[in-house]
Amino acid sequence: MSNYADVVVIADQIKNDLRPITFELLGAATNLAKQLGVKVQAIVMGYELGDIPQTLFHYGADEVFVVDKPELAEYTTLTYRRAALAVLEAMERPPHILLCGATTIGRDLAPRIAAYFETGLTADCTELEIGDYEHKGRADPTKTGLHKDCLYAIRPSFGESLKARILGPWKNPQMATARVGTMIPNEPDTSRTGKIIPVNVNFDESDFRVSVEETVYEVSNTVDLTQAKVIVSGGFGLGTAEGFDVVRDLASAFTDSAVGSSRKAVDAGWIPYAHQVGQTGKTVRPTLYIALGISGAIQHRVGMSNSATIIAVNK
């Protein structure tokens, strides 16, 4: 039996629809847990969650902690923080590693959990690894020595020209949020099952200082960039906004396709920001990525370099 606590993933769901980042995180957690010899645990919070726990088992969770309360039907910071901390406090030991998605919910919730545990948090990671770290004690002599099996949270830095390897081995849980589209999900195994652990939460009146009056969802007739099988992207080399007509026409020739862009094309006002791929846009992993009039700056490549096939036309 491992001396470590487990690897925990906080599931990201909206209206009981698990977001793709949850499956990516479970894939990453599976790899980390195998190296540590521990289990993968998932936390899911919401209301009338139905078969969601079983879906989490299919994608790699060994145990699922469930908080199913009407107060969690809509995401608000304080109620979800209360629920997440109730689950974490119910565990025998704090997780060795705790992962969230770099989504609207994850970016809001993760730092509040980190603050509660007074631990570090690395945001917007693109890779996660396990490794040892020997601290020389220059900054803090009390922490000198070899720290084994640390979480190395890796993310682009210095304008995407370098990869920063960040760790905080002093205290558990070691935490990170991961960019959508950067981790590889497990293939679902519908024969997998596991242990469901219900957790009760006693909310405080102060948890309801914010309420959701109405939720308005964006309606779009295009495929989400992060879910598209084929992406055709245009860049500043197209010359004008009208140049994107060719991009749209080509994208429409494929099924499950979407239109992407470089940052320079967005900055020029030729196409909305929602289409931007790269460091300050979306990270994608399509089967086919076609780049038209894109120079290939590292800031763009970091968002699409894991595509299965890349075709670049820049002439």
Coordinates of C-alpha atoms in Angstrom, one line a residue:
M1 CA 0.0 0.0 0.0
S2 CA 1.3 3.4 -0.9
N3 CA 2.3 5.9 1.7
Y4 CA 0.7 8.7 -0.3
A5 CA -2.9 9.9 -0.3
D6 CA -4.8 9.7 -3.6
V7 CA -5.0 11.9 -6.7
V8 CA -8.3 13.8 -6.7
V9 CA -10.1 15.4 -9.7
I10 CA -12.9 17.9 -9.2
A11 CA -15.5 17.2 -12.0
D12 CA -16.6 20.2 -14.0
Q13 CA -20.3 20.0 -14.9
I14 CA -22.9 22.4 -16.1
K15 CA -26.6 21.5 -15.9
N16 CA -25.4 17.9 -15.2
D17 CA -23.4 17.8 -18.4
L18 CA -19.8 16.7 -17.7
R19 CA -17.4 19.0 -19.5
P20 CA -14.6 17.5 -21.6
I21 CA -11.9 18.8 -19.3
T22 CA -13.2 16.3 -16.7
F23 CA -12.3 13.4 -18.9
E24 CA -8.9 14.9 -19.7
L25 CA -8.2 15.4 -16.0
L26 CA -9.1 11.8 -15.2
G27 CA -6.7 10.6 -17.9
A28 CA -3.9 12.7 -16.4
A29 CA -4.9 11.6 -12.9
T30 CA -4.7 7.9 -14.0
N31 CA -1.1 8.4 -15.2
L32 CA -0.1 10.2 -12.0
A33 CA -1.8 7.7 -9.7
K34 CA -0.1 4.7 -11.4
Q35 CA 3.3 6.2 -10.7
L36 CA 2.4 6.8 -7.1
G37 CA 0.6 3.5 -6.5
V38 CA -2.7 5.2 -5.4
K39 CA -6.3 5.6 -6.4
V40 CA -8.0 8.2 -8.5
Q41 CA -10.9 9.9 -6.7
A42 CA -13.4 12.3 -8.2
I43 CA -15.6 14.9 -6.6
V44 CA -18.8 15.8 -8.3
M45 CA -21.2 18.5 -6.9
G46 CA -24.6 19.5 -8.2
Y47 CA -28.3 18.5 -8.0
E48 CA -30.0 15.4 -9.4
L49 CA -26.7 14.1 -10.8
G50 CA -28.1 10.8 -12.0
D51 CA -25.6 8.6 -13.8
I52 CA -22.7 11.1 -13.6
P53 CA -20.8 9.0 -11.0
Q54 CA -20.9 5.9 -13.2
T55 CA -19.6 8.0 -16.1
L56 CA -16.7 9.1 -14.0
F57 CA -15.9 5.4 -13.2
H58 CA -15.9 4.7 -17.0
Y59 CA -13.3 7.3 -17.5
G60 CA -10.9 6.3 -14.8
A61 CA -12.2 7.2 -11.3
D62 CA -11.9 4.5 -8.6
E63 CA -14.0 6.3 -6.0
V64 CA -16.5 9.2 -6.5
F65 CA -17.5 11.6 -3.7
V66 CA -21.0 12.9 -4.4
V67 CA -22.7 16.1 -3.1
D68 CA -26.2 16.1 -4.5
K69 CA -28.1 19.1 -3.1
P70 CA -30.7 21.5 -4.5
E71 CA -28.5 24.4 -3.3
L72 CA -25.9 23.3 -5.9
A73 CA -28.2 23.3 -8.9
E74 CA -26.4 26.5 -10.1
Y75 CA -22.7 27.2 -9.6
T76 CA -22.0 29.9 -7.1
T77 CA -18.6 30.4 -5.5
L78 CA -19.5 30.1 -1.8
T79 CA -21.8 27.1 -2.0
Y80 CA -19.4 25.1 -4.1
R81 CA -16.5 26.1 -2.0
R82 CA -18.4 24.9 1.1
A83 CA -19.3 21.6 -0.6
A84 CA -15.8 20.9 -1.9
L85 CA -14.2 21.6 1.5
A86 CA -16.8 19.3 3.2
V87 CA -15.7 16.5 0.9
L88 CA -12.0 17.1 1.4
E89 CA -12.4 17.3 5.1
A90 CA -14.3 14.0 5.0
M91 CA -11.3 12.2 3.5
E92 CA -9.0 10.3 5.7
R93 CA -6.0 12.4 4.5
P94 CA -5.8 15.5 2.2
P95 CA -5.2 14.4 -1.4
H96 CA -1.5 14.1 -2.5
I97 CA -2.6 15.9 -5.7
L98 CA -5.8 17.9 -6.5
L99 CA -6.6 18.8 -10.1
C100 CA -9.2 21.2 -11.5
G101 CA -10.0 22.4 -15.0
A102 CA -8.8 25.8 -16.1
T103 CA -12.4 26.7 -16.8
T104 CA -14.6 29.5 -15.5
I105 CA -15.6 27.2 -12.6
G106 CA -12.2 25.7 -12.0
R107 CA -10.4 29.1 -12.1
D108 CA -12.8 30.4 -9.5
L109 CA -12.9 27.4 -7.2
A110 CA -9.3 26.1 -7.1
P111 CA -7.7 29.2 -5.6
R112 CA -10.2 29.2 -2.8
I113 CA -9.4 25.6 -2.0
A114 CA -5.7 26.3 -2.1
A115 CA -6.1 29.3 0.2
Y116 CA -8.0 27.1 2.7
F117 CA -5.2 24.5 2.8
E118 CA -2.5 27.2 2.6
T119 CA -0.9 25.3 -0.3
G120 CA 0.3 26.3 -3.8
L121 CA -1.6 26.3 -7.0
T122 CA -0.2 26.3 -10.6
A123 CA -2.7 27.6 -13.1
D124 CA -3.3 26.8 -16.8
C125 CA -0.9 23.8 -17.0
T126 CA -0.3 21.9 -20.2
E127 CA 1.6 18.9 -18.8
L128 CA 1.7 17.1 -15.4
E129 CA 4.5 14.9 -14.2
I130 CA 5.8 13.1 -11.1
G131 CA 9.4 13.6 -10.1
D132 CA 11.8 14.1 -7.2
Y133 CA 13.2 17.4 -6.1
E134 CA 16.2 18.2 -4.0
H135 CA 16.0 21.5 -2.2
K136 CA 19.3 23.1 -1.5
G137 CA 18.0 25.4 1.2
R138 CA 19.1 28.7 -0.3
A139 CA 15.7 30.3 0.1
D140 CA 14.5 28.4 3.2
P141 CA 17.0 26.1 5.0
T142 CA 14.3 24.4 7.0
K143 CA 13.1 22.7 3.7
T144 CA 16.5 21.4 2.7
G145 CA 16.6 17.8 1.5
L146 CA 15.1 15.4 -1.1
H147 CA 11.4 15.6 -1.7
K148 CA 10.2 12.5 -3.5
D149 CA 7.3 12.1 -5.9
C150 CA 6.4 15.7 -6.3
L151 CA 3.9 17.1 -8.8
Y152 CA 5.7 19.0 -11.6
A153 CA 3.1 21.3 -13.1
I154 CA 4.3 22.5 -16.5
R155 CA 3.1 25.5 -18.3
P156 CA 4.3 27.8 -21.0
S157 CA 6.1 30.9 -19.8
F158 CA 8.0 34.0 -21.1
G159 CA 5.7 34.5 -24.0
E160 CA 5.5 30.7 -24.7
S161 CA 9.2 30.6 -25.5
L162 CA 10.0 28.4 -22.4
K163 CA 8.3 25.7 -20.4
A164 CA 8.2 26.5 -16.7
R165 CA 8.3 23.5 -14.4
I166 CA 6.6 24.5 -11.1
L167 CA 6.3 22.5 -7.9
G168 CA 5.3 23.1 -4.3
P169 CA 6.2 20.0 -2.4
W170 CA 6.0 21.5 1.1
K171 CA 2.4 20.8 1.7
N172 CA -0.5 18.7 0.3
P173 CA -2.6 18.8 -1.7
Q174 CA -0.3 19.8 -4.5
M175 CA -2.7 21.6 -6.8
A176 CA -2.9 22.5 -10.5
T177 CA -5.5 23.6 -13.0
A178 CA -5.1 22.2 -16.6
R179 CA -5.9 24.0 -19.9
V180 CA -8.8 22.5 -21.9
G181 CA -7.4 20.3 -24.7
T182 CA -4.0 19.6 -23.3
M183 CA -4.5 16.3 -21.5
I184 CA -5.4 12.9 -23.1
P185 CA -8.6 11.2 -21.8
N186 CA -8.8 7.5 -21.1
E187 CA -10.8 5.4 -23.5
P188 CA -14.1 4.8 -21.7
D189 CA -14.6 1.4 -20.2
T190 CA -18.2 0.8 -19.5
S191 CA -17.5 -2.3 -17.5
R192 CA -15.6 -0.2 -14.8
T193 CA -17.4 0.5 -11.6
G194 CA -16.3 1.8 -8.2
K195 CA -17.3 3.1 -4.8
I196 CA -19.8 6.0 -4.5
I197 CA -19.4 8.0 -1.3
P198 CA -22.3 10.5 -0.6
V199 CA -21.2 13.5 1.5
N200 CA -23.7 15.7 3.4
V201 CA -23.1 19.4 3.5
N202 CA -24.5 21.9 6.1
F203 CA -24.6 25.2 4.4
D204 CA -24.3 28.5 6.3
E205 CA -26.5 31.5 5.6
S206 CA -23.4 33.4 4.5
D207 CA -23.0 30.9 1.6
F208 CA -26.0 32.5 -0.1
R209 CA -24.9 36.1 -0.4
V210 CA -24.9 35.6 -4.1
S211 CA -27.8 34.0 -6.0
V212 CA -28.3 33.2 -9.7
E213 CA -31.4 35.0 -11.0
E214 CA -31.1 33.8 -14.7
T215 CA -28.6 31.9 -16.8
V216 CA -28.4 32.9 -20.5
Y217 CA -26.5 30.5 -22.7
E218 CA -24.8 31.6 -25.9
V219 CA -26.4 30.1 -29.0
S220 CA -24.0 29.2 -31.8
N221 CA -24.4 27.3 -35.0
T222 CA -20.7 26.4 -35.0
V223 CA -18.9 23.5 -33.3
D224 CA -16.9 24.4 -30.2
L225 CA -13.3 24.7 -31.1
T226 CA -12.1 22.4 -28.4
Q227 CA -14.5 19.7 -29.7
A228 CA -14.0 20.0 -33.4
K229 CA -12.5 17.2 -35.3
V230 CA -11.3 19.5 -38.1
I231 CA -10.2 23.1 -37.6
V232 CA -9.4 25.5 -40.4
S233 CA -7.6 28.6 -39.1
G234 CA -6.7 31.9 -40.7
G235 CA -4.1 34.4 -39.9
F236 CA -2.8 37.9 -40.7
G237 CA -1.4 36.6 -43.9
L238 CA -5.0 36.5 -45.3
G239 CA -4.7 40.2 -45.8
T240 CA -8.2 41.3 -45.0
A241 CA -11.3 40.2 -43.1
E242 CA -12.7 39.0 -46.4
G243 CA -9.9 36.5 -46.5
F244 CA -11.7 34.5 -43.9
D245 CA -14.4 33.7 -46.5
V246 CA -12.0 31.1 -47.9
V247 CA -11.4 29.8 -44.4
R248 CA -15.2 29.4 -43.7
D249 CA -15.8 27.8 -47.1
L250 CA -13.1 25.2 -46.5
A251 CA -14.3 24.5 -43.0
S252 CA -17.8 24.0 -44.2
A253 CA -16.6 21.2 -46.5
F254 CA -15.9 19.0 -43.4
T255 CA -18.2 17.6 -40.8
D256 CA -17.5 18.4 -37.1
S257 CA -15.4 21.4 -38.2
A258 CA -14.8 24.9 -36.8
V259 CA -13.0 28.1 -37.8
G260 CA -10.0 29.2 -35.9
S261 CA -7.7 32.2 -36.0
S262 CA -4.4 33.6 -34.9
R263 CA -4.2 36.4 -32.4
K264 CA -3.1 39.0 -35.0
A265 CA -6.2 38.3 -37.0
V266 CA -8.3 38.8 -33.9
D267 CA -6.4 42.0 -32.9
A268 CA -7.0 43.3 -36.4
G269 CA -10.8 43.0 -35.9
W270 CA -11.2 40.4 -38.7
I271 CA -12.8 37.7 -36.6
P272 CA -14.1 37.5 -33.0
Y273 CA -11.9 36.4 -30.1
A274 CA -13.9 33.2 -29.6
H275 CA -12.1 31.8 -32.6
Q276 CA -8.6 32.5 -31.3
V277 CA -6.2 29.5 -30.9
G278 CA -3.0 29.8 -28.9
Q279 CA -1.4 31.1 -25.7
T280 CA -4.2 33.6 -25.0
G281 CA -6.9 31.7 -26.8
K282 CA -8.0 28.1 -26.9
T283 CA -5.9 24.9 -26.8
V284 CA -7.1 22.4 -29.4
R285 CA -6.3 18.8 -30.4
P286 CA -8.2 18.1 -33.6
T287 CA -7.7 15.2 -36.0
L288 CA -6.8 17.7 -38.7
Y289 CA -5.6 21.3 -38.3
I290 CA -5.3 23.5 -41.4
A291 CA -3.5 26.8 -41.0
L292 CA -3.9 29.4 -43.8
G293 CA -1.8 32.6 -43.7
I294 CA -0.4 31.9 -40.2
S295 CA 3.3 32.5 -39.6
G296 CA 3.6 29.8 -36.9
A297 CA 4.7 31.9 -34.0
I298 CA 5.3 29.9 -30.8
Q299 CA 2.4 31.7 -29.2
H300 CA 0.0 30.1 -31.8
R301 CA 1.7 26.7 -31.9
V302 CA 1.4 26.0 -28.2
G303 CA -2.4 26.0 -28.8
M304 CA -2.5 23.5 -31.6
S305 CA 0.8 21.5 -31.7
N306 CA -0.9 18.3 -30.4
S307 CA -3.2 18.1 -33.4
A308 CA -2.9 14.7 -35.1
T309 CA -2.2 16.2 -38.6
I310 CA -1.2 19.7 -39.4
I311 CA -1.3 21.3 -42.8
A312 CA 0.2 24.8 -43.1
V313 CA -0.3 27.1 -46.1
N314 CA 1.5 30.4 -45.7
K315 CA 2.3 31.6 -49.2

